[in-house]
mmCIF file of C-alpha atoms in Angstrom:
data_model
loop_
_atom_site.group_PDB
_atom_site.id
_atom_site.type_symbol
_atom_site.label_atom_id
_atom_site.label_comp_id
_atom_site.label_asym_id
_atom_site.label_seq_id
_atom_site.Cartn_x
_atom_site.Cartn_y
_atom_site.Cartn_z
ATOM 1 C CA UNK A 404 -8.337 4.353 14.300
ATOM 2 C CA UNK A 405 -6.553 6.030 17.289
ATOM 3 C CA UNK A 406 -3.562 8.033 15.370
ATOM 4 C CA UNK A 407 -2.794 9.788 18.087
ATOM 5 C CA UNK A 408 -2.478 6.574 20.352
ATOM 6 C CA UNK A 409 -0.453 4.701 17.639
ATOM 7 C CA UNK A 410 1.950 7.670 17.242
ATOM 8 C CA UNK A 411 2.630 7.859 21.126
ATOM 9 C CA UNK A 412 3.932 3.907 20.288
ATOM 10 C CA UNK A 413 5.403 3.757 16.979
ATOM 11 C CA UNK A 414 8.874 6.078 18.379
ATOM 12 C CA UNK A 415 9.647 2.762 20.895
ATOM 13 C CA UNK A 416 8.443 -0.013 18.719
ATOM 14 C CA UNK A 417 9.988 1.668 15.761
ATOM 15 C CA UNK A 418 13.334 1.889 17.907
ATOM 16 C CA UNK A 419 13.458 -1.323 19.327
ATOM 17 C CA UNK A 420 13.623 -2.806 16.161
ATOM 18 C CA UNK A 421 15.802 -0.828 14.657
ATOM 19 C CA UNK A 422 18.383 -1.972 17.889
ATOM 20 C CA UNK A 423 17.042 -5.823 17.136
ATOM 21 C CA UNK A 424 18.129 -5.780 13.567
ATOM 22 C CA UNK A 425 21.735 -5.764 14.690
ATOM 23 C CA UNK A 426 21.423 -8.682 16.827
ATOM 24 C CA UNK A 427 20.905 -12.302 15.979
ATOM 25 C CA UNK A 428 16.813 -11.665 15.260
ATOM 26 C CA UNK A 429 17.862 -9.410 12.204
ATOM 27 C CA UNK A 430 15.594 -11.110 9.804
ATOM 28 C CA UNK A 431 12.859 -11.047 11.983
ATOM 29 C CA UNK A 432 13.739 -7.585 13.312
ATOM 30 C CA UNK A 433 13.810 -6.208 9.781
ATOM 31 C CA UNK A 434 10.255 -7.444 8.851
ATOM 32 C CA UNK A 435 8.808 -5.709 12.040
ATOM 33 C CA UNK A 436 10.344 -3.193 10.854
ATOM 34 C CA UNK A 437 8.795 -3.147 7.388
ATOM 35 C CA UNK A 438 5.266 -3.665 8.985
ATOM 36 C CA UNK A 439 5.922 -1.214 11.941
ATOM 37 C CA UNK A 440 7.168 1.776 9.122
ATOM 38 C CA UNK A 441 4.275 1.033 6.872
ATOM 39 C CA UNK A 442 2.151 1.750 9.790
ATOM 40 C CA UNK A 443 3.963 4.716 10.843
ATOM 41 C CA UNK A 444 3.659 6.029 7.190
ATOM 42 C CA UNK A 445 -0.243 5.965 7.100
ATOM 43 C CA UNK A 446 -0.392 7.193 10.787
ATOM 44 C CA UNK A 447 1.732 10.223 9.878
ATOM 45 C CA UNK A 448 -0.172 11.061 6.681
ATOM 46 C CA UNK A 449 -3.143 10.630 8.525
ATOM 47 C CA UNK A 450 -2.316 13.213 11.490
ATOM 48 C CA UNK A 451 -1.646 15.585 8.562
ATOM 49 C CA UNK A 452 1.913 15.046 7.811
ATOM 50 C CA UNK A 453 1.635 13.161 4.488
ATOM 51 C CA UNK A 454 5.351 14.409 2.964
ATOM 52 C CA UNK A 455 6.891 12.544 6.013
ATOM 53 C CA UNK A 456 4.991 9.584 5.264
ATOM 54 C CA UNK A 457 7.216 9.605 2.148
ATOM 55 C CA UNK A 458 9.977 9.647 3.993
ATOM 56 C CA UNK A 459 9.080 6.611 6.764
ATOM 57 C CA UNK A 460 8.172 4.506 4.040
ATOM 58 C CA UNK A 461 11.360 5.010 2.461
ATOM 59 C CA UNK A 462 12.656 3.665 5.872
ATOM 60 C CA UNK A 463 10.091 0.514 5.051
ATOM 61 C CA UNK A 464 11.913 -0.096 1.466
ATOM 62 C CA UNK A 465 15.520 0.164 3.348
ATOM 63 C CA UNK A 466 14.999 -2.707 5.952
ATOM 64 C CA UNK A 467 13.256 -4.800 3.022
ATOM 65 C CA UNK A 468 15.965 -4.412 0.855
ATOM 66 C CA UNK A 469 18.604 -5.562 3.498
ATOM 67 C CA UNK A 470 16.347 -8.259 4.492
ATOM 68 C CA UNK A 471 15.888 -9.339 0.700
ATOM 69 C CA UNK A 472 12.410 -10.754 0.851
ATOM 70 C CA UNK A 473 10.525 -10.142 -2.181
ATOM 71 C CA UNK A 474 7.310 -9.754 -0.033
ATOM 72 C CA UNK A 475 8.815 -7.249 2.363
ATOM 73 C CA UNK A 476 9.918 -5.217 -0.495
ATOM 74 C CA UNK A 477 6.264 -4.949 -2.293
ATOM 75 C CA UNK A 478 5.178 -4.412 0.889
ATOM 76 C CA UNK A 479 7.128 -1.166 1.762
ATOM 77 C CA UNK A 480 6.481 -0.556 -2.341
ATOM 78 C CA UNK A 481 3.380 -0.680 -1.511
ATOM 79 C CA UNK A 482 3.798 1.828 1.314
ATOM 80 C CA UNK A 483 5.916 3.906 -0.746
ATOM 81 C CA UNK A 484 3.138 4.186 -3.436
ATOM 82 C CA UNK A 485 0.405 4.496 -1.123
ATOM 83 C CA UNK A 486 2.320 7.884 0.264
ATOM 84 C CA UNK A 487 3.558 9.515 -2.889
ATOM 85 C CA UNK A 488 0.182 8.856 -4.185
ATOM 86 C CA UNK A 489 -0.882 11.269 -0.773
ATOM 87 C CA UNK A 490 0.738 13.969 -1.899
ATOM 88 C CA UNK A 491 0.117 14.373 -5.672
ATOM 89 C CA UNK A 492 3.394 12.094 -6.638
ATOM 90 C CA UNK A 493 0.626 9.747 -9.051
ATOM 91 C CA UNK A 494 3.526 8.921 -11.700
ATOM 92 C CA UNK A 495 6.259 8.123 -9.030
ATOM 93 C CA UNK A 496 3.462 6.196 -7.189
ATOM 94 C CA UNK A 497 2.516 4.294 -10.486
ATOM 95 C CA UNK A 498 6.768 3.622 -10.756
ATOM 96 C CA UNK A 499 6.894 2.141 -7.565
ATOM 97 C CA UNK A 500 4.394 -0.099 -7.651
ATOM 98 C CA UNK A 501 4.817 -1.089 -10.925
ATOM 99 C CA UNK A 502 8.221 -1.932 -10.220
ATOM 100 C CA UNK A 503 7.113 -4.325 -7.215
ATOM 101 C CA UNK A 504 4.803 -5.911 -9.195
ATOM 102 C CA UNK A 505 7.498 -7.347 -11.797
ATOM 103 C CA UNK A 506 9.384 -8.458 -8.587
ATOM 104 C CA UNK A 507 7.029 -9.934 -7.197
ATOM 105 C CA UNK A 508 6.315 -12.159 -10.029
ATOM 106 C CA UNK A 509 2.396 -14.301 -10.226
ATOM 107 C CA UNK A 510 2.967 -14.440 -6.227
ATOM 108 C CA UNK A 511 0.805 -17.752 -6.400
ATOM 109 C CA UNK A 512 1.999 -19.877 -4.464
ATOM 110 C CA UNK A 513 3.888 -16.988 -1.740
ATOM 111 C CA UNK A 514 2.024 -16.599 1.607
ATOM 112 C CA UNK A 515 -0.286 -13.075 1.318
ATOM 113 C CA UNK A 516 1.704 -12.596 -2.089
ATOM 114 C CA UNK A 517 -1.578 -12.590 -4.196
ATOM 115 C CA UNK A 518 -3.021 -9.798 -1.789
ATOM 116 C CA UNK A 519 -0.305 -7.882 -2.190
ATOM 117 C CA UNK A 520 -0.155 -8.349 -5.604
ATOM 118 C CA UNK A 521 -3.817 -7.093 -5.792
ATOM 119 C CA UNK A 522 -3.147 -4.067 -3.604
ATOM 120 C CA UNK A 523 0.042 -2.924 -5.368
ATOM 121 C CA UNK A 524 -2.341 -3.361 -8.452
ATOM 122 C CA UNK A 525 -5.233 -0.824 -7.254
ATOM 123 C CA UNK A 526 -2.742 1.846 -6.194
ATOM 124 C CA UNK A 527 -1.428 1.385 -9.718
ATOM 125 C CA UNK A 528 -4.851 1.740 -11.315
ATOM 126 C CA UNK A 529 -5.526 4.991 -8.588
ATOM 127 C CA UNK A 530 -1.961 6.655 -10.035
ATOM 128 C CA UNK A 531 -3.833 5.525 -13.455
ATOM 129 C CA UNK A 532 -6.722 7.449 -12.617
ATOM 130 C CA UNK A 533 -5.289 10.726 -11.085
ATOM 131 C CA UNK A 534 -2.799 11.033 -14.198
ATOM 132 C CA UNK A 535 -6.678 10.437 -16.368
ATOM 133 C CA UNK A 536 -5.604 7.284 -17.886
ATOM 134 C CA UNK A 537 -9.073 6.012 -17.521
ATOM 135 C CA UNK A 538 -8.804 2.925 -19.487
ATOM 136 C CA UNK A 539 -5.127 1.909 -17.988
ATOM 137 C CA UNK A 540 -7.623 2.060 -14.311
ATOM 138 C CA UNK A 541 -9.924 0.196 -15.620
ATOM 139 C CA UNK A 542 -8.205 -2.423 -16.776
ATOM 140 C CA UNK A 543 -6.078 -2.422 -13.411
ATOM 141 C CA UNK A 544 -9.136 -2.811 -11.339
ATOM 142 C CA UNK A 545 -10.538 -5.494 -13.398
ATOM 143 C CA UNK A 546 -7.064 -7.231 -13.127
ATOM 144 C CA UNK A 547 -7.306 -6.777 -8.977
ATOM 145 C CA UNK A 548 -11.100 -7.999 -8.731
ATOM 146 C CA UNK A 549 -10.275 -10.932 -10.669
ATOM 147 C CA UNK A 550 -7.419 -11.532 -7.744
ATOM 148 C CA UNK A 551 -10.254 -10.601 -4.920
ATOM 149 C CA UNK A 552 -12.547 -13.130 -6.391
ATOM 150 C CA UNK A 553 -9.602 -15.955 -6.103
ATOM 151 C CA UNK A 554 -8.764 -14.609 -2.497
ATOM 152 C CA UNK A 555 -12.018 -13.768 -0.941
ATOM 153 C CA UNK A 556 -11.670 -10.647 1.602
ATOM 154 C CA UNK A 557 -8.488 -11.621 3.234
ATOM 155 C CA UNK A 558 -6.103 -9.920 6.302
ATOM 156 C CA UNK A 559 -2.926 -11.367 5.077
ATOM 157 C CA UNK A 560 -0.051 -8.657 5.336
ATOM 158 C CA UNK A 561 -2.643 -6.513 7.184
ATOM 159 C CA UNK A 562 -3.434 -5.069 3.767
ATOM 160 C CA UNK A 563 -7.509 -6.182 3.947
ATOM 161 C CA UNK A 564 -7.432 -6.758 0.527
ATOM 162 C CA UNK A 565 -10.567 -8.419 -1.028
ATOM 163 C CA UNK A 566 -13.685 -7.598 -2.890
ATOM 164 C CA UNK A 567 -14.422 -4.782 -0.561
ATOM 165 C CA UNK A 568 -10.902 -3.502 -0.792
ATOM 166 C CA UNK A 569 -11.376 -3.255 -4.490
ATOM 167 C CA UNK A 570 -14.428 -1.055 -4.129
ATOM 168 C CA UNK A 571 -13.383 1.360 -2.117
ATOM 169 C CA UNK A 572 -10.533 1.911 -4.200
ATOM 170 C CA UNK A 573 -13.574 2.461 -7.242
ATOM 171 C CA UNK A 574 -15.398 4.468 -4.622
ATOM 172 C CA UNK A 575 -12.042 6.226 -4.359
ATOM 173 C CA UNK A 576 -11.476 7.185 -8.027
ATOM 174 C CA UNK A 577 -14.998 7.784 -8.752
ATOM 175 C CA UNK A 578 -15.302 10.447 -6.324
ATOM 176 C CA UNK A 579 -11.712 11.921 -6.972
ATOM 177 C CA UNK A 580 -12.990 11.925 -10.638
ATOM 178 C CA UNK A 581 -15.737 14.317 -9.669
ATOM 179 C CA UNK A 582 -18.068 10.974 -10.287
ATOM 180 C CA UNK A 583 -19.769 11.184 -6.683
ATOM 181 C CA UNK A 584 -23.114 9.477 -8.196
ATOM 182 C CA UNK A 585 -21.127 6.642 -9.440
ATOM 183 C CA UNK A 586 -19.228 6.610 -5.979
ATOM 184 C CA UNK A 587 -22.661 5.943 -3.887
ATOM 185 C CA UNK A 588 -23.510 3.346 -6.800
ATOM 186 C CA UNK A 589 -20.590 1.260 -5.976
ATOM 187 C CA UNK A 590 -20.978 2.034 -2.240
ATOM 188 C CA UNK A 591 -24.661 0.386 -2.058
#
């Protein structure tokens, strides 16, 4: 991924919407806005800045909450979590997504809900892991593999969540958990 390029971009796209969700295209301005912060968030963490990417996804969880879709707000849960859990916050992380998740409700028959479901599910079971509740992990990523094998690798959201998704969140924890042998296990 080209951080660099996206970050030259995100400042205008990020703006523009922000100036769209005070016009008549507020609903869709706001759910840009949700999808443009959550990629702002990872690009920041990723270019070294991951306490800012706290505070962008905040900015994700503020235009879902105006816009009062349940999806927009596990998604910018979702971003939340995926930041805290970038900078050691693993309970606050677990909160968050946790949270979402009882919003968010079976998400069967909402469009991408299931995915998101599943991916607000492995962060949980990573926040699981760091804080060394091993069997709480487990059980998570048993929970989001049986939701990978009902969705099949899938884009919706942008969240790739699927089978594969699931196992590099396993690769994840096992190496995190000083497991590397495991980690290359899973990998193959």
């Amino acid at each position: 991924c080209d951080y660099l390029g996206a970050a030259r971009l995100l400042p205008e796209l990020l703006g523009g919407f922000h100036a769209a969700a005070s016009g008549p295209e507020r609903p869709e301005a706001l759910r840009g806005l949700v999808f443009a912060a959550d990629a702002a968030s990872f690009v920041i963490r990723y270019l070294g800045e991951p306490t800012g990417a706290v505070l962008v996804a905040d900015r994700a969880r503020q235009a879902a909450v105006a816009l009062g879709d349940p999806v927009m707000v596990g998604m910018a849960a979702w971003s939340q979590a995926h930041a805290a859990s970038g900078i050691g916050l693993y309970r606050r992380a677990e909160l968050i997504a946790e949270h979402a998740l009882a919003g968010l409700g079976p998400a069967g028959g909402i469009p991408g809900g299931l995915e998101l479901r599943g991916q607000l599910i492995t962060v949980t079971g990573f926040a699981k892991y760091a804080q060394r509740d091993h069997a709480g992990a487990a059980a998570a990523v048993e929970e989001a593999e049986l939701i990978a094998a009902h969705t099949g690798q899938s884009d919706a959201l942008g969240l790739n969540f699927g089978p594969t998704n699931v196992d590099l969140w396993r690769i994840s924890m096992a190496a995190d958990g000083q497991d590397p042998g495991y980690a290359v296990e899973i990998a193959r």
